């Protein structure tokens, strides 16, 4: 389904699930707010949703497809869409604002119905419209192929379905909520920028403060959550920004305990790519590597970002500098080109390192995820681009086995990295089912042979099931 990936969409639609439908619908609603209903990307999105619907209707032998909404979760076929992408969950606030218990799509659902649904999503006061009003709008502007459902409590025949979402809600962790808070906030930032509203830095800082507190309590679970999050429709690459923001906070925590500076740096890191808002959507959504004109368009984002951040009434020079300079090099190269720039600041160097590391170790549509060890080799070879002393410090802080990674020991036991020790390949881990962490430096023998307790397999190369 992933339009970003350029993977064979036809093949993916064949395997589409209701979760995919929820995700594409959410994405469509969000993108209509960003780009307007008349944009070409909306027409493409509608086409994709209709193809998924057709596949799901066929699997149901012509029956309707229903996405339920109850107790703060989406669900289908009596099962919560629990591990559905965060983006899919964005359908929920829309349904909740109408006081609805779900949405159902009939086999005859067509483009007009989806356009009517997008019109509904733009309604300023959905709570006044309610379910009945929403259905009147859908019937008036569409063909009746989509209906909004009343709350489950008002649908006695479906009462039995309430158990599953309630049970599922209990396992949403604090770190997942922190992640969701960051994702929601970045979405809100983009929507406000579309409306020309520039007041949000204070709120960004509040989200960063929550993240910083969570990192000091349990960095392993934050990075574990980030690692597990997947997204099919991350047009503005929020996942990248969130990971860069968290990495920058984690790295900077080891460099300073000046909390105010940490908050400013974390905020700047989270917003470093905010200028992508002004990059044409076809460039942002382009599957694969960019070349020629597209690359040039993408290379404008530092300039756009700095301009946006400068126009804010509570603008922070640190955030402006990082947005403008994070693709510039210490030796004067990189972009944007500028003749009168001072040396890159330490804060910019911190974000640059986290930005490059994130890009290398993240899975992208056109490349697999790189191990941290290999990423460090690449980064050390990028002479003139990254500050060497700071890069070595980063490697010490993040380690070869980053916090949050699942690892398997020679003994076969599985655990999670919870802290670094300064000894790159011997972190502190917590074995599954154990309370006390184990410092792997203690497992070092006098000889250099294999040591019991040493992680020997990377989760990437041999996934831990
Ligand atoms: Fe960037
Ligand atoms: Fe970036």
Coordinates of N, CA, C and O and ligand atoms in Angstrom, one line a residue, residues 240 272-273 276 301-302 326-327 335 355, ligand 1:
X240 N 10.9 10.2 11.0 CA 12.3 10.6 10.9 C 12.6 11.8 11.9 O 13.5 11.7 12.7
X272 N 13.7 20.3 12.7 CA 14.8 20.6 11.7 C 14.3 20.5 10.3 O 14.8 21.2 9.4
X273 N 13.3 19.6 10.0 CA 12.9 19.4 8.6 C 11.5 20.1 8.3 O 10.8 19.7 7.4
X276 N 10.1 21.0 4.9 CA 9.5 20.1 3.9 C 8.1 20.4 3.6 O 7.5 19.9 2.7
X301 N 14.5 22.7 1.3 CA 13.8 22.6 2.6 C 14.5 23.3 3.8 O 13.8 23.9 4.6
X302 N 15.9 23.3 3.8 CA 16.5 24.1 4.9 C 16.2 25.6 4.9 O 15.9 26.2 5.9
X326 N 21.5 22.3 8.7 CA 21.8 20.9 9.0 C 22.2 20.0 7.8 O 22.6 18.9 8.0
X327 N 22.2 20.6 6.6 CA 22.8 19.9 5.5 C 24.0 20.6 5.0 O 24.5 20.3 3.9
X335 N 24.5 22.1 1.4 CA 23.5 23.1 0.9 C 22.7 23.6 2.1 O 22.7 22.9 3.2
X355 N 20.9 13.3 12.4 CA 20.1 13.2 11.1 C 20.7 12.2 10.2 O 20.0 11.3 9.6
Ligands
LIG1 FE1 16.8 17.9 6.2

